[in-house]
Amino acid sequence: MTILVSGGAGFIGGNFVLDWLAGSDEAVINVDKLTYAGNLDTLKLLEGDVRHIFVRADIGDREAICRLLMEHEPRAVINFAAESHVDRSIHGPGDFIQTNVVGTFNLLETVRAYWNELPADEKGAFRFLHVSTDEVYGTLEANDPPFSETNTFEPNSPYSASKAASDHLVRAWHHTYGLPVLTTNCSNNYGPYHFPEKLIPLVILNALNGKPLPIYGDGQQIRDWLYVKDHCSAIRRVLEAGKVGETYNVGGWNEKANLDVVKTICSLLDELQPRADGQGYAAQITYVTDRPGHDRRYAIDARKLERELGWKPAETFESGIRKTVEWYLANQAWVSNVTSGAYREWVSTQYGA
Ligand code: NAD
Ligand code: DAU
């Protein structure tokens, strides 16, 4: 049997493919456009592994995806492919609409045509799992309960609006055409192979390079952090036992203010690789202009996934963030490969010289 994963050269998709093949012999067809965020170095451990077939293609390319579906006959498609960075969506929303909305639409249509032709037993067992975000629910006040699956969608950024649109398409393809879909809405991930445009890897690398650690606004915005391998185990569990047509919220019960996250990283670096001048890394913390429309707080109520499918995260924030900092210290080669020209251009657009 085979699964098809889209966006498997990115942060979460890459971790998912590595974890999948570490625990199963079921082959993975990995389809990725290799945008600035896709990186084959993440999949280096799979070089020569016949269970992993990488194909560079756009999820919106119906001909290419159709060919792969006909050739490999996967029993499931897991859609990670997306433009994923909120700040980039503010600078240039067009790519977000193209991939997250139009791309998902094209993928759904291609998969529907394939699924329609499957024999009855395979048709019943087939799954389309769409990986989405908690940002579709909007923002929370300090005392609001965490987001549950029944919260209304109130997306606030071009990124979250495009993801909300894709979730709606997935839902409609089930209700109208019967496509057996599952959707997961997850909180902020962190861990190995995280592209250093996002807060946690950016702060680790800037700290080590003696650069400012940029805090947007007052740094009191709250995110609910989940170690990426816990997200991967949740997706495997939903794929295995999730009820068709349902959505599942995935989160780590780890609400932290950004400033506290940055201070935790500084303390770990102080312990693991102290600065040569004896000062703490926290001295590099710098307050910068806030993100426009910055959501104040996200928090996930993951009880449905726990109650119905028995999933729980394995890592606490403390154990996960230590593993993450250690991973970045030990994997400087991966870091130098991703911090190329395109990355440097982004840093100067967003943070100035
Ligand atoms: P990422 O930006 O690291 O990776 C995205 C991958 O998709 C890249 O490899 C990129 O090359 C590929 N891609 C982009 N456009 C494509 C296209 N048109 N066709 C094929 N491939 C394309 O993103 P990520 O952080 O790994 O996020 C993966 C998914 O999980 C996204 O759908 C995102 O919305 C969702 N998500 C992310 C988080 C998080 O904290 N990072 C949390 C919840 C949900
Ligand atoms: O909640 C899930 C979402 O988490 C995913 O859907 C997105 O794909 C993912 O990128 C992430 O979005 P955020 O905007 O929360 O992540 P980011 O790492 O960009 O920022 C985390 C917080 O840190 C946010 O409040 C903005 C702040 N921040 C970020 C950067 C890059 C800073 O204060 N300084 C920075 O330099």
Coordinates of C-alpha atoms and ligand atoms in Angstrom, one line a residue:
M1 CA 0.0 0.0 0.0
T2 CA 1.0 3.6 -0.6
I3 CA 0.2 7.1 0.7
L4 CA 0.7 10.4 -1.2
V5 CA 1.9 13.3 0.8
S6 CA 2.0 16.9 -0.6
G7 CA 4.4 19.4 0.9
G8 CA 6.6 16.7 2.3
A9 CA 9.8 18.7 1.8
G10 CA 8.6 21.4 4.2
F11 CA 8.9 21.5 8.0
I12 CA 5.9 19.4 9.2
G13 CA 5.5 17.4 6.0
G14 CA 9.3 16.5 6.1
N15 CA 9.0 15.4 9.7
F16 CA 5.9 13.4 8.9
V17 CA 7.6 11.5 6.0
L18 CA 10.7 10.7 8.1
D19 CA 8.5 9.5 11.1
W20 CA 6.2 7.5 8.8
L21 CA 9.0 5.6 7.2
A22 CA 10.7 5.1 10.5
G23 CA 7.6 3.2 11.7
S24 CA 6.2 1.6 8.6
D25 CA 7.2 0.0 5.3
E26 CA 4.3 1.6 3.5
A27 CA 5.7 3.7 0.6
V28 CA 5.3 7.5 0.4
I29 CA 4.9 9.4 -2.8
N30 CA 6.1 12.9 -1.8
V31 CA 4.9 15.7 -4.0
D32 CA 6.4 19.1 -3.4
K33 CA 6.9 22.2 -5.5
L34 CA 10.1 23.1 -3.7
T35 CA 9.3 26.7 -3.0
Y36 CA 11.8 28.6 -0.8
A37 CA 10.3 26.6 2.2
G38 CA 10.8 23.2 0.6
N39 CA 14.2 21.6 1.2
L40 CA 15.4 18.2 0.1
D41 CA 18.2 18.3 2.7
T42 CA 15.4 17.5 5.2
L43 CA 14.9 14.2 3.5
K44 CA 18.6 13.3 3.2
L45 CA 18.2 10.3 5.5
L46 CA 15.9 8.7 2.9
E47 CA 18.4 8.9 0.0
G48 CA 18.4 5.5 -1.7
D49 CA 15.3 4.3 0.2
V50 CA 13.0 2.7 -2.3
R51 CA 10.0 3.4 0.0
H52 CA 10.3 7.1 -0.7
I53 CA 9.5 8.5 -4.1
F54 CA 10.0 12.3 -4.4
V55 CA 8.4 14.2 -7.3
R56 CA 8.7 17.9 -7.8
A57 CA 5.2 19.2 -8.7
D58 CA 2.6 21.7 -7.8
I59 CA -0.6 20.5 -6.1
G60 CA -2.4 22.7 -8.7
D61 CA -1.0 20.8 -11.6
R62 CA -3.9 18.4 -12.4
E63 CA -2.0 16.5 -15.1
A64 CA 1.0 15.7 -12.9
I65 CA -1.0 14.8 -9.8
C66 CA -3.4 12.6 -11.9
R67 CA -0.5 10.8 -13.4
L68 CA 0.9 10.0 -9.9
L69 CA -2.4 8.9 -8.6
M70 CA -3.0 6.5 -11.6
E71 CA 0.6 5.1 -11.4
H72 CA 0.9 4.6 -7.6
E73 CA -2.8 4.1 -6.6
P74 CA -2.4 5.6 -3.0
R75 CA -4.9 4.6 -0.4
A76 CA -4.7 8.1 1.1
V77 CA -3.6 11.7 0.3
I78 CA -2.3 13.9 3.1
N79 CA -2.2 17.6 2.1
F80 CA 0.5 19.6 3.9
A81 CA 1.4 21.8 0.9
A82 CA 0.7 25.4 1.6
E83 CA 2.2 28.9 1.9
S84 CA 2.5 29.0 5.6
H85 CA 4.1 32.2 6.9
V86 CA 1.8 34.9 8.2
D87 CA 4.3 37.8 7.7
R88 CA 4.9 36.8 4.0
S89 CA 1.1 36.7 3.5
I90 CA 1.0 40.3 4.6
H91 CA 3.7 41.3 2.2
G92 CA 2.3 39.3 -0.7
P93 CA -1.0 37.5 -0.4
G94 CA -1.2 36.3 -4.0
D95 CA 0.8 33.1 -3.6
F96 CA -1.3 32.2 -0.6
I97 CA -4.5 32.4 -2.6
Q98 CA -2.9 30.5 -5.5
T99 CA -1.6 27.6 -3.5
N100 CA -3.8 27.4 -0.4
V101 CA -7.1 28.1 -2.2
V102 CA -6.8 27.4 -5.9
G103 CA -4.2 24.7 -5.3
T104 CA -6.3 22.9 -2.8
F105 CA -9.3 23.2 -5.1
N106 CA -7.3 21.6 -8.0
L107 CA -6.0 18.9 -5.7
L108 CA -9.5 18.0 -4.5
E109 CA -10.8 17.8 -8.1
T110 CA -7.9 15.6 -9.2
V111 CA -8.3 13.3 -6.2
R112 CA -12.1 13.2 -6.6
A113 CA -11.8 12.0 -10.2
Y114 CA -9.3 9.3 -9.1
W115 CA -11.4 8.2 -6.1
N116 CA -14.6 8.0 -8.3
E117 CA -13.0 5.3 -10.4
L118 CA -11.8 3.1 -7.4
P119 CA -13.4 -0.2 -6.8
A120 CA -16.1 0.0 -4.1
D121 CA -14.0 -1.5 -1.2
E122 CA -11.0 0.8 -2.0
K123 CA -13.3 3.8 -2.4
G124 CA -14.7 3.2 1.1
A125 CA -11.3 2.9 2.6
F126 CA -9.7 5.9 0.8
R127 CA -9.0 9.1 2.8
F128 CA -8.1 12.7 2.0
L129 CA -6.5 14.3 5.1
H130 CA -6.2 18.1 5.0
V131 CA -3.7 19.6 7.4
S132 CA -4.9 23.0 8.7
T133 CA -4.3 25.5 11.4
D134 CA -5.9 27.0 14.5
E135 CA -5.5 30.4 13.0
V136 CA -8.8 29.9 11.0
Y137 CA -10.7 30.5 14.3
G138 CA -9.2 34.0 14.7
T139 CA -8.0 35.4 18.0
L140 CA -8.9 34.9 21.7
E141 CA -9.2 37.3 24.6
A142 CA -7.2 36.4 27.8
N143 CA -10.1 34.7 29.5
D144 CA -11.8 33.0 26.5
P145 CA -11.9 29.2 26.5
P146 CA -9.6 27.6 24.0
F147 CA -10.8 27.0 20.4
S148 CA -12.9 23.9 20.0
E149 CA -14.0 22.3 16.7
T150 CA -17.4 24.1 16.9
N151 CA -15.9 27.6 17.1
T152 CA -16.8 29.9 14.1
F153 CA -14.1 30.7 11.6
E154 CA -12.9 34.3 12.0
P155 CA -9.5 34.4 10.2
N156 CA -7.6 37.7 10.4
S157 CA -4.6 37.4 8.1
P158 CA -4.4 36.7 4.4
Y159 CA -2.7 33.4 5.4
S160 CA -5.5 32.3 7.8
A161 CA -8.2 33.5 5.4
S162 CA -6.7 31.3 2.7
K163 CA -6.4 28.3 5.0
A164 CA -10.0 28.9 6.2
A165 CA -11.1 28.9 2.5
S166 CA -9.3 25.6 1.9
D167 CA -11.0 24.0 4.9
H168 CA -14.3 25.1 3.6
L169 CA -13.5 23.5 0.2
V170 CA -12.5 20.2 1.8
R171 CA -15.7 20.2 3.9
A172 CA -17.9 20.9 0.8
W173 CA -16.2 18.2 -1.3
H174 CA -17.3 15.7 1.4
H175 CA -20.8 17.0 1.8
T176 CA -21.5 17.4 -1.9
Y177 CA -19.4 14.6 -3.6
G178 CA -18.9 12.2 -0.7
L179 CA -15.1 12.4 -0.8
P180 CA -13.9 10.8 2.4
V181 CA -12.1 13.7 4.0
L182 CA -10.6 14.4 7.4
T183 CA -9.3 17.8 8.6
T184 CA -6.9 18.6 11.4
N185 CA -6.5 22.2 12.8
C186 CA -3.3 22.4 14.8
S187 CA -1.6 25.0 16.9
N188 CA 2.0 26.3 16.5
N189 CA 4.6 23.6 15.8
Y190 CA 8.3 23.7 16.6
G191 CA 11.1 21.2 16.3
P192 CA 13.8 20.0 13.9
Y193 CA 13.9 21.3 10.2
H194 CA 11.8 24.4 11.0
F195 CA 12.6 27.1 8.5
P196 CA 14.2 30.1 10.3
E197 CA 11.7 32.7 9.2
K198 CA 9.4 31.5 12.1
L199 CA 9.9 32.7 15.6
I200 CA 11.7 29.8 17.4
P201 CA 14.3 28.9 14.8
L202 CA 14.9 32.5 13.9
V203 CA 15.6 33.3 17.5
I204 CA 18.0 30.4 18.0
L205 CA 20.0 31.3 14.8
N206 CA 20.0 35.1 15.5
A207 CA 21.2 34.4 19.1
L208 CA 24.1 32.2 17.9
N209 CA 25.0 34.8 15.2
G210 CA 25.0 37.7 17.6
K211 CA 22.0 39.4 16.0
P212 CA 19.0 41.1 17.5
L213 CA 16.1 38.8 18.7
P214 CA 13.1 40.6 17.3
I215 CA 10.0 40.8 19.5
Y216 CA 6.9 42.1 17.7
G217 CA 5.0 44.7 19.8
D218 CA 5.0 44.0 23.6
G219 CA 5.8 40.3 23.2
Q220 CA 2.8 39.3 25.2
Q221 CA 1.0 37.5 22.3
I222 CA 0.2 33.9 23.3
R223 CA 0.7 30.8 21.1
D224 CA 0.0 27.1 22.1
W225 CA 3.1 25.3 21.2
L226 CA 3.2 21.6 20.0
Y227 CA 6.4 19.6 19.3
V228 CA 6.2 18.7 15.6
K229 CA 6.5 15.0 16.2
D230 CA 3.4 15.1 18.3
H231 CA 1.6 16.8 15.4
C232 CA 2.8 13.9 13.2
S233 CA 1.5 11.3 15.6
A234 CA -1.9 13.0 15.8
I235 CA -2.1 13.0 12.0
R236 CA -1.3 9.3 11.8
R237 CA -3.9 8.6 14.5
V238 CA -6.6 10.7 12.7
L239 CA -5.8 9.0 9.4
E240 CA -6.1 5.6 11.1
A241 CA -9.2 6.1 13.1
G242 CA -10.7 9.5 12.4
K243 CA -14.4 9.7 11.5
V244 CA -14.9 10.7 7.9
G245 CA -16.1 14.3 7.5
E246 CA -14.9 15.3 11.0
T247 CA -12.4 17.9 12.0
Y248 CA -10.0 17.4 14.9
N249 CA -8.2 20.2 16.8
V250 CA -4.5 19.3 17.7
G251 CA -2.7 21.2 20.4
G252 CA -0.1 20.8 23.1
W253 CA -1.8 22.6 26.1
N254 CA 1.3 24.8 26.1
E255 CA 0.2 28.4 26.1
K256 CA 3.2 30.7 26.3
A257 CA 3.8 34.4 25.7
N258 CA 6.3 35.1 22.9
L259 CA 8.7 36.9 25.3
D260 CA 8.7 33.9 27.6
V261 CA 9.5 31.6 24.7
V262 CA 12.4 33.8 23.6
K263 CA 13.7 34.0 27.2
T264 CA 13.5 30.2 27.5
I265 CA 15.6 29.8 24.4
C266 CA 18.1 32.3 25.7
S267 CA 18.5 30.3 29.0
L268 CA 19.0 27.0 27.1
L269 CA 21.6 28.6 24.9
D270 CA 23.3 30.2 28.0
E271 CA 23.6 26.6 29.3
L272 CA 24.5 24.7 26.1
Q273 CA 26.6 27.3 24.2
P274 CA 27.4 30.3 26.4
R275 CA 28.4 33.6 24.8
A276 CA 32.1 34.2 24.7
D277 CA 31.7 37.6 26.5
G278 CA 30.0 36.0 29.5
Q279 CA 26.7 38.0 28.9
G280 CA 23.4 36.2 28.6
Y281 CA 21.7 35.9 25.2
A282 CA 18.7 37.8 26.5
A283 CA 20.8 40.9 26.1
Q284 CA 20.1 40.6 22.3
I285 CA 16.3 40.9 22.8
T286 CA 15.0 43.8 20.7
Y287 CA 11.5 45.2 20.5
V288 CA 10.4 45.9 16.9
T289 CA 7.2 47.2 15.2
D290 CA 4.3 44.9 15.7
R291 CA 2.8 42.6 12.9
P292 CA -0.2 44.3 11.3
G293 CA -3.4 42.7 12.6
H294 CA -1.4 40.5 15.0
D295 CA -3.6 37.9 16.7
R296 CA -3.3 38.2 20.4
R297 CA -3.9 34.7 21.6
Y298 CA -4.3 31.1 20.2
A299 CA -5.2 28.1 22.3
I300 CA -6.5 24.7 21.3
D301 CA -8.9 22.5 23.1
A302 CA -7.7 19.1 22.0
R303 CA -10.1 17.0 24.1
K304 CA -12.0 15.6 21.1
L305 CA -8.9 14.0 19.7
E306 CA -8.0 12.6 23.2
R307 CA -11.5 11.4 24.0
E308 CA -12.4 9.9 20.6
L309 CA -9.0 8.7 19.3
G310 CA -6.9 8.4 22.5
W311 CA -4.2 10.8 21.2
K312 CA -2.0 12.8 23.7
P313 CA 1.2 14.8 23.1
A314 CA 4.3 13.0 24.3
E315 CA 6.4 16.2 24.9
T316 CA 6.0 19.0 27.3
F317 CA 7.2 22.4 26.1
E318 CA 10.2 22.1 28.4
S319 CA 11.3 18.7 26.9
G320 CA 10.5 19.7 23.3
I321 CA 12.2 23.1 23.3
R322 CA 15.4 21.6 24.8
K323 CA 15.4 18.9 22.0
T324 CA 14.9 21.7 19.4
V325 CA 17.7 23.9 20.6
E326 CA 20.0 20.8 20.8
W327 CA 19.0 19.8 17.3
Y328 CA 19.9 23.3 15.8
L329 CA 23.2 23.2 17.6
A330 CA 24.0 19.8 16.2
N331 CA 22.7 20.5 12.6
Q332 CA 24.6 23.6 11.4
A333 CA 25.0 22.1 7.9
W334 CA 21.2 22.0 7.4
V335 CA 21.0 25.5 8.7
S336 CA 23.7 26.9 6.4
N337 CA 22.0 25.2 3.4
V338 CA 18.6 26.9 4.1
T339 CA 19.9 30.3 4.9
S340 CA 20.6 31.0 1.2
G341 CA 20.1 34.0 -1.0
A342 CA 16.3 33.8 -0.9
Y343 CA 16.4 33.6 2.9
R344 CA 18.6 36.6 3.2
E345 CA 16.4 38.6 0.9
W346 CA 13.4 37.9 3.2
V347 CA 15.3 38.9 6.3
S348 CA 16.2 42.3 4.8
T349 CA 12.6 42.8 3.6
Q350 CA 11.1 42.1 7.0
Y351 CA 13.7 43.4 9.4
G352 CA 15.6 45.9 7.4
A353 CA 19.4 45.9 7.2
Ligands
NAD1 P1 6.3 24.9 5.3 O1 6.1 26.3 4.7 O2 7.5 24.6 6.1 O3 6.2 23.8 4.1 C1 5.3 23.9 3.1 C2 5.8 22.9 2.0 O4 4.8 23.0 0.9 C3 7.1 23.3 1.3 O5 7.9 22.2 1.2 C4 6.7 23.9 0.0 O6 7.7 23.7 -1.0 C5 5.5 23.1 -0.3 N1 4.6 23.8 -1.3 C6 4.2 25.1 -1.2 N2 3.4 25.4 -2.3 C7 3.2 24.2 -2.9 C8 2.4 23.8 -4.1 N3 1.7 24.7 -4.7 N4 2.5 22.6 -4.5 C9 3.3 21.6 -3.9 N5 4.0 22.0 -2.8 C10 4.0 23.2 -2.3 O7 5.0 24.7 6.1 P2 4.7 23.8 7.4 O8 5.0 24.7 8.6 O9 5.4 22.5 7.3 O10 3.2 23.6 7.3 C11 2.6 22.5 6.7 C12 1.1 22.6 6.7 O11 0.7 22.6 8.1 C13 0.5 23.8 6.1 O12 -0.7 23.5 5.5 C14 0.2 24.8 7.3 O13 -0.8 25.6 7.0 C15 -0.1 23.7 8.4 N6 0.2 24.1 9.7 C16 1.4 24.6 10.1 C17 1.6 24.9 11.5 C18 3.0 25.4 11.9 O14 3.1 25.8 13.1 N7 4.0 25.4 11.1 C19 0.6 24.7 12.4 C20 -0.6 24.2 12.0 C21 -0.8 23.9 10.7
DAU2 O1 -1.0 28.7 14.9 C1 -0.5 27.9 13.9 C2 0.3 28.7 12.9 O2 1.6 29.0 13.6 C3 0.6 28.1 11.6 O3 -0.7 27.9 10.9 C4 1.5 28.9 10.7 O4 1.8 28.3 9.5 C5 2.8 29.1 11.5 O5 3.7 29.9 10.8 C6 2.5 29.7 12.9 O6 2.1 31.1 12.7 P1 2.6 32.3 13.7 O7 2.4 33.6 13.1 O8 2.0 32.1 15.1 O9 4.1 31.9 13.8 P2 5.5 32.7 13.8 O10 6.6 31.8 14.2 O11 5.6 33.5 12.5 O12 5.2 33.7 15.0 C7 5.0 33.3 16.3 C8 4.7 34.5 17.2 O13 5.9 35.2 17.3 C9 3.7 35.4 16.6 O14 3.0 36.0 17.7 C10 4.6 36.5 16.0 C11 5.8 36.6 16.9 N1 7.1 36.9 16.2 C12 7.4 36.2 15.1 C13 8.6 36.5 14.4 C14 9.0 35.8 13.1 C15 7.9 37.8 16.8 O15 7.6 38.4 17.8 N2 9.1 38.1 16.1 C16 9.5 37.5 15.0 O16 10.6 37.8 14.4

